[in-house]
XYZ file of C-alpha atoms in Angstrom:
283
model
C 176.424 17.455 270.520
C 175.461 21.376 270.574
C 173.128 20.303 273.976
C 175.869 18.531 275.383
C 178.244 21.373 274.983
C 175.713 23.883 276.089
C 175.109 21.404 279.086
C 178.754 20.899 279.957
C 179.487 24.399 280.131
C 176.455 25.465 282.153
C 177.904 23.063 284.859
C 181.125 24.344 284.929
C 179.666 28.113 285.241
C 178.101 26.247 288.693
C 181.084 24.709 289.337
C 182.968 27.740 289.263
C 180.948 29.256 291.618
C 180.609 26.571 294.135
C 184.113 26.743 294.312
C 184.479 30.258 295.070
C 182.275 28.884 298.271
C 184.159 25.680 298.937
C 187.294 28.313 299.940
C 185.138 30.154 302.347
C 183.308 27.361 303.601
C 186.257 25.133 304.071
C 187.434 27.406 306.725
C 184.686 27.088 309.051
C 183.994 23.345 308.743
C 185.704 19.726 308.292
C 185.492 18.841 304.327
C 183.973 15.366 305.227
C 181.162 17.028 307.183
C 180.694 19.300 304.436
C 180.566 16.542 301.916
C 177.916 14.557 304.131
C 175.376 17.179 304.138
C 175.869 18.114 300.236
C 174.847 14.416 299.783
C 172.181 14.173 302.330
C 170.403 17.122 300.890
C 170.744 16.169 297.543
C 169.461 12.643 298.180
C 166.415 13.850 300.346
C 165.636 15.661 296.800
C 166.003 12.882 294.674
C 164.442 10.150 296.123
C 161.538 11.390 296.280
C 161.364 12.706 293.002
C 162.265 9.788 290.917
C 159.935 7.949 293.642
C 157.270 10.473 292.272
C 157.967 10.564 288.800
C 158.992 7.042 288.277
C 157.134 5.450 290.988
C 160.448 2.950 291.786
C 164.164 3.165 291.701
C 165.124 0.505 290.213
C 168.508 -0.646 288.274
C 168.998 -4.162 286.944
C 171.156 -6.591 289.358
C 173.961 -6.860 286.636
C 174.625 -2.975 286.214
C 174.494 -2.503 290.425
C 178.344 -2.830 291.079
C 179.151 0.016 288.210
C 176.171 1.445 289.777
C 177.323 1.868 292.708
C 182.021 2.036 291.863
C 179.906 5.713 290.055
C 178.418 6.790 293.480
C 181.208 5.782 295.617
C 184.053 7.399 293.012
C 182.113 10.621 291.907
C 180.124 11.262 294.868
C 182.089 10.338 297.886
C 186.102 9.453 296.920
C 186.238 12.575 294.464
C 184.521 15.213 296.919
C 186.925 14.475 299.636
C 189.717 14.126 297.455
C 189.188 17.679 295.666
C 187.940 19.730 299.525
C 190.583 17.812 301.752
C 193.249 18.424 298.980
C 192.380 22.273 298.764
C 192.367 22.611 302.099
C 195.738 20.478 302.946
C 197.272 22.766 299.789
C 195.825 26.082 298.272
C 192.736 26.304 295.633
C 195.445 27.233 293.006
C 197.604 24.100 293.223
C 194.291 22.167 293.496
C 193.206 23.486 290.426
C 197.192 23.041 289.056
C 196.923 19.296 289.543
C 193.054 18.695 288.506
C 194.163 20.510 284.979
C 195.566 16.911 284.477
C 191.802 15.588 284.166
C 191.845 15.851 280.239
C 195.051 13.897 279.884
C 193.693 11.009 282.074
C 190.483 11.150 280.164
C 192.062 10.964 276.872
C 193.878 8.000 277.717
C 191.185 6.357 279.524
C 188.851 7.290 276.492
C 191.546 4.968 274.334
C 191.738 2.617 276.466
C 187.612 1.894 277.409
C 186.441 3.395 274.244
C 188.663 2.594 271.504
C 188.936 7.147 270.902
C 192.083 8.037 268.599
C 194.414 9.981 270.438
C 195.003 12.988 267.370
C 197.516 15.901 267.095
C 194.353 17.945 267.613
C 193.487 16.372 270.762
C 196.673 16.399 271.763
C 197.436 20.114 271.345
C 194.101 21.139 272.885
C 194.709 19.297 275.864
C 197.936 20.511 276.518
C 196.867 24.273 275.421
C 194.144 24.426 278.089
C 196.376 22.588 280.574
C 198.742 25.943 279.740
C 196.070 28.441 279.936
C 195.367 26.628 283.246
C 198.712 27.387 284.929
C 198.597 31.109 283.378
C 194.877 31.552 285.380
C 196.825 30.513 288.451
C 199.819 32.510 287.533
C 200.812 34.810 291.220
C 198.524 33.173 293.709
C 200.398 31.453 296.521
C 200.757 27.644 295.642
C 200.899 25.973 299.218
C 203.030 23.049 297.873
C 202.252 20.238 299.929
C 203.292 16.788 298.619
C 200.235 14.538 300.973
C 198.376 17.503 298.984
C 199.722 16.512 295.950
C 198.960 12.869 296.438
C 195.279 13.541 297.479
C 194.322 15.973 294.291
C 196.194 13.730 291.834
C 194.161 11.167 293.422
C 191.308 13.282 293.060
C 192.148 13.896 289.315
C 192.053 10.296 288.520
C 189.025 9.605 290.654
C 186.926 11.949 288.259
C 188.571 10.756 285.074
C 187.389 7.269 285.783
C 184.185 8.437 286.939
C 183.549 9.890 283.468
C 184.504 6.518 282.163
C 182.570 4.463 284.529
C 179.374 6.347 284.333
C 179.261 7.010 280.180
C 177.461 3.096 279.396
C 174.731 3.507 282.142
C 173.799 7.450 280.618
C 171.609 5.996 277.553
C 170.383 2.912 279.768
C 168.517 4.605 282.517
C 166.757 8.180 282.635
C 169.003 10.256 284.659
C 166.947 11.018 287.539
C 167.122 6.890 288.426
C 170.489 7.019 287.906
C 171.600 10.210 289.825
C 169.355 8.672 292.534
C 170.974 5.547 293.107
C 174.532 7.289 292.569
C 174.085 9.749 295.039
C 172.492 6.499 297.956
C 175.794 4.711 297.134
C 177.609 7.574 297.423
C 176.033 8.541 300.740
C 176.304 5.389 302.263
C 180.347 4.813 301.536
C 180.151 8.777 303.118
C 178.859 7.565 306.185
C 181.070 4.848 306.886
C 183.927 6.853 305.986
C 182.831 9.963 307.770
C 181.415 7.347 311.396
C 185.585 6.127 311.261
C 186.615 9.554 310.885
C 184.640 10.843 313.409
C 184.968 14.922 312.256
C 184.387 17.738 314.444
C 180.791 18.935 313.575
C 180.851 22.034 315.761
C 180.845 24.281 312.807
C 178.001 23.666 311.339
C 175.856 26.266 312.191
C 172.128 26.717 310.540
C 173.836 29.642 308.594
C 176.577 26.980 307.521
C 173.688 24.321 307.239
C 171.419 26.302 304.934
C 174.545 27.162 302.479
C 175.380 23.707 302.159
C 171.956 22.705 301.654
C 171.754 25.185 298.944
C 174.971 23.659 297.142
C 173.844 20.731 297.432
C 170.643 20.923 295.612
C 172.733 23.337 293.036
C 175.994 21.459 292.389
C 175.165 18.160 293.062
C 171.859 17.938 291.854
C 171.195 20.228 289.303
C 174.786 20.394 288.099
C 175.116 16.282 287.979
C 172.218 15.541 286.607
C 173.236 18.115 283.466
C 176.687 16.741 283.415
C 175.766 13.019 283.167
C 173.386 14.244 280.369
C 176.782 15.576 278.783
C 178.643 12.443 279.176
C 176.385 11.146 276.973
C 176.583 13.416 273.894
C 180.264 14.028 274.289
C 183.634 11.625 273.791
C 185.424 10.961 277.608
C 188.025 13.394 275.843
C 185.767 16.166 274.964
C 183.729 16.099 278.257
C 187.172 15.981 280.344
C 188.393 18.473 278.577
C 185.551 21.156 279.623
C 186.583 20.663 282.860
C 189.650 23.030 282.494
C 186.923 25.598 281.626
C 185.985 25.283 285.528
C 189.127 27.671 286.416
C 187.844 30.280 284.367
C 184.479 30.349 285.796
C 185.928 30.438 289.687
C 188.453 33.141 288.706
C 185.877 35.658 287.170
C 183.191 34.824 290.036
C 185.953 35.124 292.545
C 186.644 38.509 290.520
C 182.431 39.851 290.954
C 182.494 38.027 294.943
C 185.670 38.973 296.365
C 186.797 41.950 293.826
C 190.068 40.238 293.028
C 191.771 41.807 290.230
C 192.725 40.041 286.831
C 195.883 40.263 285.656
C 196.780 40.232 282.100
C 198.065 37.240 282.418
C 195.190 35.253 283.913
C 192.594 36.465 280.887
C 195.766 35.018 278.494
C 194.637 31.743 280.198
C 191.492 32.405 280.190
C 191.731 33.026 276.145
C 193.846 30.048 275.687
C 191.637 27.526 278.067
C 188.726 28.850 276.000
C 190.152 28.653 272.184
C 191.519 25.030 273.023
C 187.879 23.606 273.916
C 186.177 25.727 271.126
C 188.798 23.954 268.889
C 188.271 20.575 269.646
C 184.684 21.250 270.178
C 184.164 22.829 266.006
C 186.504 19.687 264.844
C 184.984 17.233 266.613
C-alpha cells in the first residue's frame, strides 16, 4: 500500500505541473490537436518498448472490449473532456467540478467492488472536496453551464476509468497494458479529431516539442505509475488522491508564474492534505 501511495502522489506532483502547462498551452492550440500529439508521442514510445521488452503485445480476446472502453475513456473521452472544459470555463471551475471524482469513485467502488461506504470515508471525501473549493477560493470562475456539462462529464469519465481499468492491473504487466490503452485511445482520437477537423496552425515545433515532452511525462510515465496505484489502492482511496492534484498546480503555478498564496488557499491545501493522510493511516 506504502508504494501505491508513494506512486499515486508522485503522479499527481506531474499532474500538477502539466496543468500549469495545459493553461498556457491551451491558448495557442485546439485541445483535440493537443490531445492527438500527447497520444501519438506517447504511443511511438510504447510500442516499441513493450515490442522490445516483451517481444508482442498481446491481450487475450475476452479482456479486448475493457481493453479498449480503458483507452477510449481514460485516454481519449477524459483528455478532451478535462482541456475542452477548461478552456470553454476557467482552470478553477474545472478543478471545482473534477473535486467530485472521489464521490463518484466511492460509489462506483460500492457498486463494482462491494467497498463499505464509512463515516471515515465519508468525511474525508467531503473534507478534501472543501479544501478543494478553499484552493480555488478568489480566482475568476468563468461559469459556463456547456462547461459544466463537459467537466462533470469529464469527472465521471475518470471515475469509471479507475473502475474499468483496476481487474486488468494484476493480469497484464503494465507496459502491455498502457500499450494497448494508449492504441485504442489513439485510434477513437483520430476519428474524433478527422470529424472535427481542428485548426492545426498552432502547432509550431516550439508547441510540438512541449507536447512531445508531456506526453512522454504525463501520459507515459505518469500512467504507467498510476495504473500501478490502482492496483495497491481501493477505487476510493486512489480517487481520492486526485484532489491532491489542486495542490500540486497551485504551488507550481506559485514557483512558474509567481502567483501569491493566500491564507486561505494553504487552509485548503492543509485540509486536502490531512483528509487523504487520514484515510490513507486508517485504511
Amino acid at each position: 500500500m506504502k508504494k501505491g501511495i508513494v506512486a499515486i502522489l508522485t503522479v499527481n506532483m506531474i499532474w500538477g505541473i502539466e496543468a500549469v502547462a495545459i493553461e498556457y498551452l491551451m491558448d495557442k492550440i485546439d485541445p483535440l490537436v493537443y490531445t492527438m500529439i500527447k497520444l501519438i508521442v506517447s504511443a511511438a514510445v510504447l510500442v516499441p518498448l513493450v515490442l522490445i521488452k516483451e517481444r508482442k503485445l498481446h491481450i487475450d480476446l475476452k479482456d479486448i472490449p475493457r481493453v479498449a472502453a480503458c483507452g477510449v475513456i481514460g485516454m481519449c473521452l477524459y483528455f478532451n473532456a478535462e482541456n475542452i472544459g477548461t478552456e470553454m470555463t476557467s482552470a478553477a471551475f474545472a478543478t471545482m467540478i473534477m473535486s467530485m471524482v472521489p464521490v463518484f469513485g466511492m460509489i462506483f467502488d460500492r457498486i463494482w467492488f462491494g467497498g463499505r461506504i464509512t463515516k471515515l470515508k465519508v468525511v474525508c471525501v467531503a473534507g478534501s472536496i472543501a479544501g478543494v473549493f478553499l484552493l480555488i477560493t478568489g480566482q475568476p470562475l468563468g461559469v459556463n453551464m456547456k462547461g459544466f456539462v463537459v467537466m462533470l462529464f469529464a469527472a465521471l469519465f475518470w471515475a469509471s476509468y479507475i473502475v474499468i481499468v483496476k481487474p486488468l492491473e494484476e493480469k497484464y504487466s503494465l507496459t502491455t497494458l498502457l500499450s494497448a490503452m494508449v492504441l485504442a485511445g489513439l485510434a477513437a482520437q483520430a476519428v474524433i479529431t478527422a470529424f472535427a477537423r481542428p485548426d492545426w496552425s498552432g502547432v509550431t515545433p516550439g508547441i510540438c516539442a512541449g507536447v512531445a515532452l508531456l506526453g512522454i511525462v504525463a501520459v507515459v510515465a505518469a500512467e504507467y505509475l498510476y495504473v500501478f496505484a490502482i492496483g495497491k489502492l481501493t477505487v476510493t482511496m486512489t480517487s481520492l488522491f486526485e484532489n491532491v492534484f489542486p495542490v500540486t498546480s497551485i504551488i507550481a503555478s506559485f514557483f512558474v508564474f509567481h502567483t501569491t498564496l493566500a491564507p486561505l488557499q494553504l487552509a485548503g491545501a492543509a485540509v486536502v492534505l490531512v483528509s487523504v493522510t487520514v484515510l490513507a493511516v486508517k485504511e
